mmCIF file of C-alpha atoms in Angstrom:
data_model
loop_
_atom_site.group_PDB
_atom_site.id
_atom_site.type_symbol
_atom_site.label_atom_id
_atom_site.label_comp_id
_atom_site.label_asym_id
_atom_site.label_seq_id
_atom_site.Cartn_x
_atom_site.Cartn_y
_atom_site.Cartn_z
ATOM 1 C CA UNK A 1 20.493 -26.956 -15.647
ATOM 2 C CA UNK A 2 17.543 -24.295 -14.528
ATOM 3 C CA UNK A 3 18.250 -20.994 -16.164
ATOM 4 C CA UNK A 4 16.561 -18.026 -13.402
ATOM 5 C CA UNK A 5 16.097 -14.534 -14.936
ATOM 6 C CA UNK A 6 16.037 -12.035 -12.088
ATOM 7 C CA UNK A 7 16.247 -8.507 -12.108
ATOM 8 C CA UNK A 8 19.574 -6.844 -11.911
ATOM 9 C CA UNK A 9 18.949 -3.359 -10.487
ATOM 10 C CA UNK A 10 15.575 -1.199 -9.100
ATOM 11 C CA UNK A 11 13.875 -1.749 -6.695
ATOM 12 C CA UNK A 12 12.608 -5.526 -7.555
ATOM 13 C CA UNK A 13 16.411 -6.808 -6.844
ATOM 14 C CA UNK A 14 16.685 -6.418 -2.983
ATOM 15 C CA UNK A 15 13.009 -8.349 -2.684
ATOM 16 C CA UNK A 16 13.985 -10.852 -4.907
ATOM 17 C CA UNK A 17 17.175 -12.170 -3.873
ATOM 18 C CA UNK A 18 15.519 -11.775 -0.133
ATOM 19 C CA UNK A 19 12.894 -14.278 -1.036
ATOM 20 C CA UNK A 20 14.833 -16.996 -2.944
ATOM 21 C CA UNK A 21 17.289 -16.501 0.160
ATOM 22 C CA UNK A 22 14.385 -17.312 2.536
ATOM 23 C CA UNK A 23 12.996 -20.253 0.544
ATOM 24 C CA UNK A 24 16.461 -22.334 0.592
ATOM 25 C CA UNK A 25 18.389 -21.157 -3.010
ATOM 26 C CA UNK A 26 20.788 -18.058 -1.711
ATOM 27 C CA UNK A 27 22.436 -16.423 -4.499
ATOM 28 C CA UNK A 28 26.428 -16.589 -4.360
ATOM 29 C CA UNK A 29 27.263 -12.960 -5.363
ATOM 30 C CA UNK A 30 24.679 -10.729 -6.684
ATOM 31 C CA UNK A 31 24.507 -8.219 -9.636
ATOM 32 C CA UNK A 32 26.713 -5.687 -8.028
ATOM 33 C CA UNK A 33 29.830 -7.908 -8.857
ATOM 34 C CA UNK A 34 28.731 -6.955 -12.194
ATOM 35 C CA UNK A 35 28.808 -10.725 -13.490
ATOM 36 C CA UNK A 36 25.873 -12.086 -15.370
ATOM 37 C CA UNK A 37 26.057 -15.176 -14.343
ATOM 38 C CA UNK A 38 25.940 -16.175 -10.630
ATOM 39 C CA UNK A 39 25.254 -19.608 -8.756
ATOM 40 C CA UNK A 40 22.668 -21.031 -6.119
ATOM 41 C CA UNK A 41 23.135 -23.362 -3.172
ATOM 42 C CA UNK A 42 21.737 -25.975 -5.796
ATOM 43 C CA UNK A 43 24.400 -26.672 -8.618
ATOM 44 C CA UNK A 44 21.487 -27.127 -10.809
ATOM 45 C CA UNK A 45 19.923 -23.912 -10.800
ATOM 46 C CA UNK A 46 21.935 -20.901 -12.527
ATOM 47 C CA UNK A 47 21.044 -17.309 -12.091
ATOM 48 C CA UNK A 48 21.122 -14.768 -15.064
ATOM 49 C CA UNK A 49 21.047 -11.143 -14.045
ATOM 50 C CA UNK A 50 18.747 -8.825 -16.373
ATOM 51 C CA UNK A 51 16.806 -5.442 -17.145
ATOM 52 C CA UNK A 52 13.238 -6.580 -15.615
ATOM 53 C CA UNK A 53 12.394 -5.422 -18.979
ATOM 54 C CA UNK A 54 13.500 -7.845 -21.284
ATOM 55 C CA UNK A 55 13.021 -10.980 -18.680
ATOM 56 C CA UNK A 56 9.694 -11.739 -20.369
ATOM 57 C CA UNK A 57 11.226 -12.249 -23.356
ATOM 58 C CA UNK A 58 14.057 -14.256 -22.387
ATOM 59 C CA UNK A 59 11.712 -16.423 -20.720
ATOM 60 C CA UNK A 60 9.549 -16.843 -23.802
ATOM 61 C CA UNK A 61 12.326 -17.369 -26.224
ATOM 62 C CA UNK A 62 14.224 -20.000 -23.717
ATOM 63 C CA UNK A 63 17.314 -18.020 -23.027
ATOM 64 C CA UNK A 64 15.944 -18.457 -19.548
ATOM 65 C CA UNK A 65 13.908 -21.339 -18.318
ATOM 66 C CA UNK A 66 12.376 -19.303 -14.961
ATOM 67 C CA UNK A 67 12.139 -15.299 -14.232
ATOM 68 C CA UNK A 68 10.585 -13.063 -12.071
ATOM 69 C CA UNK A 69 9.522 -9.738 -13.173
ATOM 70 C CA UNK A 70 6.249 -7.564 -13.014
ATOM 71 C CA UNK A 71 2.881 -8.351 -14.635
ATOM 72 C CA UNK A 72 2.593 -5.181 -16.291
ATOM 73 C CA UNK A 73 6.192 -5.850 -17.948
ATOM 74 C CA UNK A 74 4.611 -9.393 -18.814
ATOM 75 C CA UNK A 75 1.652 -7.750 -19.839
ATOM 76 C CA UNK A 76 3.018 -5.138 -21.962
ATOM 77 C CA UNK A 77 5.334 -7.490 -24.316
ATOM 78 C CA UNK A 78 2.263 -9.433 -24.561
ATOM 79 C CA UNK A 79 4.850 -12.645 -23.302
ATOM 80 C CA UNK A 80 4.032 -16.294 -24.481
ATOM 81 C CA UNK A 81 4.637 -17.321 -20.946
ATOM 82 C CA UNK A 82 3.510 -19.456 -18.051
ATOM 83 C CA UNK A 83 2.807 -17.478 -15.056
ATOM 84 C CA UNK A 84 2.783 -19.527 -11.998
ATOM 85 C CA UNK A 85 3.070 -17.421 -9.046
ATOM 86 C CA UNK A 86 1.956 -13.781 -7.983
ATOM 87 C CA UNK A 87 5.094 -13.650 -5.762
ATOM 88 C CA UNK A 88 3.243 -10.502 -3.426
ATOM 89 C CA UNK A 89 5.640 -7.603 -4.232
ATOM 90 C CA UNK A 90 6.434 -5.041 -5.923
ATOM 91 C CA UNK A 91 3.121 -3.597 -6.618
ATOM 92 C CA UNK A 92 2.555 -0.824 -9.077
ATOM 93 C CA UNK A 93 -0.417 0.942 -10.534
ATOM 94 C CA UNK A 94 -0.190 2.607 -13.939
ATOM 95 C CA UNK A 95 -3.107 5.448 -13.820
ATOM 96 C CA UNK A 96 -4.006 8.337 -16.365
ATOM 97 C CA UNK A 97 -3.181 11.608 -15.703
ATOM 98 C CA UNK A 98 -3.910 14.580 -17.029
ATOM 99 C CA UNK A 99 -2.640 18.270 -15.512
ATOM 100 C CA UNK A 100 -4.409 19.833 -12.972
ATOM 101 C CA UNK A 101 -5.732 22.683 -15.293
ATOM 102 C CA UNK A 102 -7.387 20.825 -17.625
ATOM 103 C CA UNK A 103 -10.984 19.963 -18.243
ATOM 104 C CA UNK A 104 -10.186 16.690 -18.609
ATOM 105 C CA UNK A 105 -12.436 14.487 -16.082
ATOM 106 C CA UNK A 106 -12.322 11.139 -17.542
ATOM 107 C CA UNK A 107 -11.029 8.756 -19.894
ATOM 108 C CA UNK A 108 -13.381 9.540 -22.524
ATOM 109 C CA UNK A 109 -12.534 13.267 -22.244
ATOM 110 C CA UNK A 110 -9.661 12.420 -24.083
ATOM 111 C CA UNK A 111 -11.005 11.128 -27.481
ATOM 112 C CA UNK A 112 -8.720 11.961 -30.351
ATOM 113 C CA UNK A 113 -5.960 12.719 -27.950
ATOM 114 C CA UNK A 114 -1.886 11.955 -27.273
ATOM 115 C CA UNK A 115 -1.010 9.863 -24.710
ATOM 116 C CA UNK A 116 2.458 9.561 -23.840
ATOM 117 C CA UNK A 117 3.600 5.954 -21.627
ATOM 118 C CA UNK A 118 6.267 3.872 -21.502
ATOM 119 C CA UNK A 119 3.410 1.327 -21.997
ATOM 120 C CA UNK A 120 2.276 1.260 -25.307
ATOM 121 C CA UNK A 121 0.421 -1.811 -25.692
ATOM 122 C CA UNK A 122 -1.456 -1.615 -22.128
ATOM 123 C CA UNK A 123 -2.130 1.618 -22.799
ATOM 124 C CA UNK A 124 -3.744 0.874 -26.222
ATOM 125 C CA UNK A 125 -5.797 -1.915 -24.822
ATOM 126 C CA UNK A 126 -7.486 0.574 -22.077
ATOM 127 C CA UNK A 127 -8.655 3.208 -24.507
ATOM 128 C CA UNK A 128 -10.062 0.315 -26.888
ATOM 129 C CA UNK A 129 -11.856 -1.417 -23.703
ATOM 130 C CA UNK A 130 -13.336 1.978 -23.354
ATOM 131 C CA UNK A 131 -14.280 2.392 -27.452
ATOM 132 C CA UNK A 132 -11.768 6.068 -26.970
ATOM 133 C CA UNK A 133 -9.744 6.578 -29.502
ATOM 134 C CA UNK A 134 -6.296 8.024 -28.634
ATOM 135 C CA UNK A 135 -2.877 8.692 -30.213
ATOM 136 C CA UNK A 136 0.053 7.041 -28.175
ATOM 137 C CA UNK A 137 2.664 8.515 -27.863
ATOM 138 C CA UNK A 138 5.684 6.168 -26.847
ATOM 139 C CA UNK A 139 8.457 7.506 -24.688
ATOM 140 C CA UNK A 140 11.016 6.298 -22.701
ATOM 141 C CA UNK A 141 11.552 8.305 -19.596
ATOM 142 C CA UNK A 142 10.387 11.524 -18.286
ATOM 143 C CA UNK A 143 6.850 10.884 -19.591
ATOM 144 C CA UNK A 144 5.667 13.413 -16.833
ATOM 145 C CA UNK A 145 7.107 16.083 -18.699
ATOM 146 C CA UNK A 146 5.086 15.769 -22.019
ATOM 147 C CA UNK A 147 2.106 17.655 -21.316
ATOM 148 C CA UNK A 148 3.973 21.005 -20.255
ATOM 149 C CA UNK A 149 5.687 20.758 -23.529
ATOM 150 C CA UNK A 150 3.200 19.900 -25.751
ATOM 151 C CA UNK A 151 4.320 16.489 -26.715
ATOM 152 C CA UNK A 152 1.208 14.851 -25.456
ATOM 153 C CA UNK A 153 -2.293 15.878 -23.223
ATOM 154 C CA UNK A 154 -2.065 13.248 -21.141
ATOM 155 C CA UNK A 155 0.228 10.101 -19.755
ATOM 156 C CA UNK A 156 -0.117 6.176 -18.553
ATOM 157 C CA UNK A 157 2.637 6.236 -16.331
ATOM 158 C CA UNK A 158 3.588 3.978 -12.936
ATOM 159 C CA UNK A 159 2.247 5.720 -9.623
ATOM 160 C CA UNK A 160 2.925 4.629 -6.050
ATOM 161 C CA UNK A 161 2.229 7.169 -3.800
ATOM 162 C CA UNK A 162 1.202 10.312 -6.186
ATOM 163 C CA UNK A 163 4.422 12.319 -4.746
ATOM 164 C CA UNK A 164 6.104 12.439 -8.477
ATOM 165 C CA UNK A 165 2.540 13.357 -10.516
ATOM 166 C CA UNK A 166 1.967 16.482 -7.629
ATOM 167 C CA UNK A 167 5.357 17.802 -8.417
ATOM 168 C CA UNK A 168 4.627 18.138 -12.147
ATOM 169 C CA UNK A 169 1.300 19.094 -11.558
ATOM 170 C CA UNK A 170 -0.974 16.527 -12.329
ATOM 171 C CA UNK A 171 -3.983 15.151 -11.572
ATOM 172 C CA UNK A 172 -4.999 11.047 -11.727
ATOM 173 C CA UNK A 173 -7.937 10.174 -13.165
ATOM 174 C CA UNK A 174 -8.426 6.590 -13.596
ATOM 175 C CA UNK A 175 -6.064 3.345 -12.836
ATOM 176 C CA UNK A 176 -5.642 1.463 -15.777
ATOM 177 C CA UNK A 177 -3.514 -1.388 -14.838
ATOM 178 C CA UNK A 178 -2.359 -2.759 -11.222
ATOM 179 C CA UNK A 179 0.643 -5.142 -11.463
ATOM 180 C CA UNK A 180 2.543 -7.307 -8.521
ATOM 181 C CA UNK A 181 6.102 -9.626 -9.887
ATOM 182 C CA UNK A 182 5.267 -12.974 -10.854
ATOM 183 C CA UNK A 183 7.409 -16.020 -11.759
ATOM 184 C CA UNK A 184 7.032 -16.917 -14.986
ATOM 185 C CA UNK A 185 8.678 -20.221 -16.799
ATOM 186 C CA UNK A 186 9.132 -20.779 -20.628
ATOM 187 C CA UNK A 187 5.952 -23.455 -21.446
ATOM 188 C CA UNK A 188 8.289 -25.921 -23.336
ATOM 189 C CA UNK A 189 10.945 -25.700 -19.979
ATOM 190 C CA UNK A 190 7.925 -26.084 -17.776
ATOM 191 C CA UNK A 191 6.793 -29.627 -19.424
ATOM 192 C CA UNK A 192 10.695 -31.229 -19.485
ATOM 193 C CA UNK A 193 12.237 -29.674 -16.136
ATOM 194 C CA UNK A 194 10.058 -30.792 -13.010
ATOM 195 C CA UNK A 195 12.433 -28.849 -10.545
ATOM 196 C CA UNK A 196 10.944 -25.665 -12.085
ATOM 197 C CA UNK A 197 7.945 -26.468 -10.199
ATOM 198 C CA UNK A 198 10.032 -27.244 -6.738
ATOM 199 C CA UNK A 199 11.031 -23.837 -7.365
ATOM 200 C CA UNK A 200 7.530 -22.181 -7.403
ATOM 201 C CA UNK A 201 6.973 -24.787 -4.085
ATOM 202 C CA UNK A 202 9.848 -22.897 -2.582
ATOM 203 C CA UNK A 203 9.084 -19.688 -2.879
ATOM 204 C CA UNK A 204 4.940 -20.626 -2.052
ATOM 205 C CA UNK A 205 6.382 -21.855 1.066
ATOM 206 C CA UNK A 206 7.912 -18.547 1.778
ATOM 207 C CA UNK A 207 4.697 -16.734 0.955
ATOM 208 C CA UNK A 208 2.344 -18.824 2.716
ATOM 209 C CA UNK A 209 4.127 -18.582 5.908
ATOM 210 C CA UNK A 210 4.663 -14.662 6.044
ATOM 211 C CA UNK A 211 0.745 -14.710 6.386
ATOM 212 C CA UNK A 212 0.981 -16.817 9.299
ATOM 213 C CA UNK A 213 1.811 -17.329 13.165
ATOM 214 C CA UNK A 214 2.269 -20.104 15.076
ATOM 215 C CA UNK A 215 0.571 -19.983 18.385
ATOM 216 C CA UNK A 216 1.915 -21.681 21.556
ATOM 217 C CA UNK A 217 0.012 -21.776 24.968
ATOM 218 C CA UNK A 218 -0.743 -23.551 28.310
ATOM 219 C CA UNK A 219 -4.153 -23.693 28.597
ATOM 220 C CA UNK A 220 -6.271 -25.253 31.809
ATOM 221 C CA UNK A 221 -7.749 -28.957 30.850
ATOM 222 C CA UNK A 222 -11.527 -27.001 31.550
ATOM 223 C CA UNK A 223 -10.492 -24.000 29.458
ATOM 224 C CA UNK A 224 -10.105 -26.595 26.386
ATOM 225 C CA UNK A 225 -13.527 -26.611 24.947
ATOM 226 C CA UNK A 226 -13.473 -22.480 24.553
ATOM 227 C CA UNK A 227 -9.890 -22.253 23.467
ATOM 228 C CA UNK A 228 -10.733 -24.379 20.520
ATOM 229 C CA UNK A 229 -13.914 -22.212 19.842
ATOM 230 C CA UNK A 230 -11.090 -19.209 19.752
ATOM 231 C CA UNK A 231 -8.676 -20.660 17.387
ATOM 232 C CA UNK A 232 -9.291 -20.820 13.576
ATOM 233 C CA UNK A 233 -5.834 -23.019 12.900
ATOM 234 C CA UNK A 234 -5.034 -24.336 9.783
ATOM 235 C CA UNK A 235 -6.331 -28.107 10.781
ATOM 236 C CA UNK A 236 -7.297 -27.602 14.498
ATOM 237 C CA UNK A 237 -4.957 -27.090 17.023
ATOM 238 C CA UNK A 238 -2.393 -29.504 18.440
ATOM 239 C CA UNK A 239 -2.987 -30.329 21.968
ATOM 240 C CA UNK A 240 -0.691 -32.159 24.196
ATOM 241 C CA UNK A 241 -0.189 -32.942 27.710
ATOM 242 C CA UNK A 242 1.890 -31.526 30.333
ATOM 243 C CA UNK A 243 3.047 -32.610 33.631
ATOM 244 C CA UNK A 244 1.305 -31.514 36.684
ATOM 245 C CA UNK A 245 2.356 -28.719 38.499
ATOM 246 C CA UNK A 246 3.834 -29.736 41.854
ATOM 247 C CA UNK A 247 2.548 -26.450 43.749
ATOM 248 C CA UNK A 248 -1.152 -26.483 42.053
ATOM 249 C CA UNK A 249 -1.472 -30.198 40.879
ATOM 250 C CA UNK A 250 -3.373 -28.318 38.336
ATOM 251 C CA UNK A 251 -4.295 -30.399 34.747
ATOM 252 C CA UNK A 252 -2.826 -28.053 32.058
ATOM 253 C CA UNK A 253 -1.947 -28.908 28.321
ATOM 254 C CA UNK A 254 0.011 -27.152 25.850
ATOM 255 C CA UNK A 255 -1.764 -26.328 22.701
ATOM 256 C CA UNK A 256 0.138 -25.272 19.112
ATOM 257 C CA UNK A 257 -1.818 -23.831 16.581
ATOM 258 C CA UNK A 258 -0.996 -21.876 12.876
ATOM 259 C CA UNK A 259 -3.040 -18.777 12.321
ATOM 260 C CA UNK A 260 -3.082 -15.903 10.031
ATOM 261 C CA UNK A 261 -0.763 -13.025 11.249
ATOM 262 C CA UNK A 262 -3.742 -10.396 10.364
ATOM 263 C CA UNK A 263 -5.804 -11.901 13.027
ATOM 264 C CA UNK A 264 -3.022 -12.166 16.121
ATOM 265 C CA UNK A 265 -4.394 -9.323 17.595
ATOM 266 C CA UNK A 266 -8.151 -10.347 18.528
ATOM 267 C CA UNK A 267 -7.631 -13.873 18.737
ATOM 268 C CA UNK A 268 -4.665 -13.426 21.682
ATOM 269 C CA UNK A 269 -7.119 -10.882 23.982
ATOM 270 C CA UNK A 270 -10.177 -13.787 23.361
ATOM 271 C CA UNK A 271 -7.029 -16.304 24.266
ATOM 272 C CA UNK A 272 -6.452 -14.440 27.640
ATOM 273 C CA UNK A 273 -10.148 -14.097 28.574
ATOM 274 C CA UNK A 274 -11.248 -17.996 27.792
ATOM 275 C CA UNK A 275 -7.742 -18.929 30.142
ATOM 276 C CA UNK A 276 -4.768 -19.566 27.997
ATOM 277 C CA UNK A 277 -2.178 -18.292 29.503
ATOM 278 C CA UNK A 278 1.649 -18.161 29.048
ATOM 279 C CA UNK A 279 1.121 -17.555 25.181
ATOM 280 C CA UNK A 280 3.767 -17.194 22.429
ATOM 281 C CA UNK A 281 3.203 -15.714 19.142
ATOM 282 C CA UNK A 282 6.557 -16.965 16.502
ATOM 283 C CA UNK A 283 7.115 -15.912 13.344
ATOM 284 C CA UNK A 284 6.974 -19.013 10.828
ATOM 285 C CA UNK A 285 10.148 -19.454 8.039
ATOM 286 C CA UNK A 286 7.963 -21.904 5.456
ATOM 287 C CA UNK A 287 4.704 -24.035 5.496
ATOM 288 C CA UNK A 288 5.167 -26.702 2.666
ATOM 289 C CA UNK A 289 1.722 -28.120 1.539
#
C-alpha cells in the first residue's frame, strides 16, 4: 500500500485532485465528505487528506509514503524529504514589507528590527544570507496587522497579486522566497516502493503534455521540404501518405507533429504561408517518455 498526503482544503485541493484525475488515479470522494481516508482507481494507492502544513512532516516521519504540498512549507520545516517533482502550481512569493510611511528601503534598513511571518525559519535564513540581524516575530495569522500595532516593523508574508499588502498599507521591498507544490516521498518509502516513482511518471505525463500541441496537416508533396524547416517537433514530424485527390490528382501527405503550445501561434501563420493547409491544432492528455 502507497500512502498519498494531499491537501485537504485552500486553494492547493481543487489543482491537486484535478491533476491526479488527469494522470489516471481519480480520487473516490474527496475531503468534503469529511473522511480522512479516501481511495484511488488503483487499490494500491490510499489517499490521506491533510493541513498542507503538516504534509512535510508526515512524509518525513512515514505516516505517508507520497505528498504534495508547497516548497516553502517544505522549506520552512526544514523536511528530510525527497522532492521529485515541481508539479507547476500553486505559486507563491513570500516578500518583505514594510508600511508605506516608513524609511525603510531595503532589507538592511531593518537591522535590529521585528519581523513578524508565519515563516520563521525562511525568514531567519534571508536576514542571515544578508549578515542583518532581525528579531522574528512568529505569528499565526493576520501578520499584516503587526506593524499598525506595534507588534513588529515589518513582515515575511505570502503575496500574489499585492491586493491584501495595499489594503493595510504596505509597501514590498524585496522577495525572499518563491515557492511552486512539489511531490515529495519519504527516502526510506522511495528505495522499497517502485510504484512511487510510476506515480511521479503519471503526473510528468500530465505536465509535459499541457506544454504541448499536436499538429495535424495536409501539406502538398513540394511544400514538404519548407514545412519541415517550420516545425520544431519533438523528433521530427510524422509524414504519411494520402490518396490522390480525384478532382486535382494532386500528391498531398498528411503530416503529425508535437510542439510546444507557447509557440502555436507563429508556427501555424509560417504553416499557412509555406502551403499546409487544412491544419488542426489538439490539445494533448499525456506524453509518457
Amino acid at each position: 500500500m502507497i500512502r498519498i498526503a494531499i491537501p485537504n482544503k485552500g486553494r492547493l485541493y481543487e489543482p491537486t485532485i484535478s491533476i491526479f484525475k488527469d494522470s489516471g488515479l481519480p480520487i473516490s470522494g474527496g475531503a468534503e465528505s469529511r473522511k480522512l481516508f479516501a481511495q484511488t482507481i488503483d487499490p494500491d494507492i490510499q489517499i490521506l487528506f491533510a493541513r498542507a502544513a503538516d504534509i512535510p512532516e508526515y512524509v518525513q516521519d512515514g505516516a505517508a509514503d507520497v505528498g504534495v504540498t508547497g516548497l516553502d512549507l517544505i522549506t520552512e520545516r526544514g523536511a528530510k524529504v525527497e522532492t521529485l517533482l515541481d508539479l507547476k502550481f500553486g505559486k507563491a512569493s513570500l516578500v518583505l514589507a514594510v508600511p508605506e510611511d516608513s524609511n525603510f528601503q531595503k532589507a538592511q534598513d531593518l537591522e535590529g528590527k521585528k519581523i513578524a511571518t508565519e515563516f520563521p525559519e525562511i525568514t531567519s535564513q534571508y536576514f542571515k544570507k544578508l549578515g542583518v540581524n532581525i528579531e522574528v516575530i512568529t505569528v499565526s495569522g493576520a501578520c499584516e496587522m503587526t506593524p499598525h500595532v506595534g507588534i513588529a516593523d515589518a513582515i515575511v508574508d505570502i503575496s500574489s497579486s499585492g491586493t491584501t499588502l495595499m489594503i493595510n498599507r504596505l509597501k514590498a521591498i524585496d522577495a525572499v522566497f518563491s515557492s511552486t507544490v512539489y511531490l515529495i516521498a519519504n527516502k526510506e518509502s522511495l528505495r522499497a516502493k517502485n510504484k512511487i516513482l510510476d506515480i511521479k511518471t503519471a503526473l510528468e505525463s500530465v505536465l509535459n503534455a499541457k506544454q504541448r500541441r499536436y499538429l495535424m496537416m495536409n501539406v502538398p508533396e513540394a511544400s514538404l521540404k519548407a514545412v519541415k524547416e517550420v516545425l520544431p517537433g519533438m523528433s521530427g514530424p510524422t509524414v504519411m501518405k494520402v490518396e490522390p485527390s480525384k478532382l486535382s490528382g494532386e500528391a498531398i501527405l498528411a503530416v503529425h507533429a508535437v510542439v510546444d503550445a507557447d509557440l502555436i501561434f507563429t508556427i501555424v501563420n509560417k504553416l499557412k504561408k509555406v502551403g499546409a493547409k487544412d491544419i488542426l491544432v489538439v490539445p494533448i492528455e499525456r506524453i509518457m517518455p
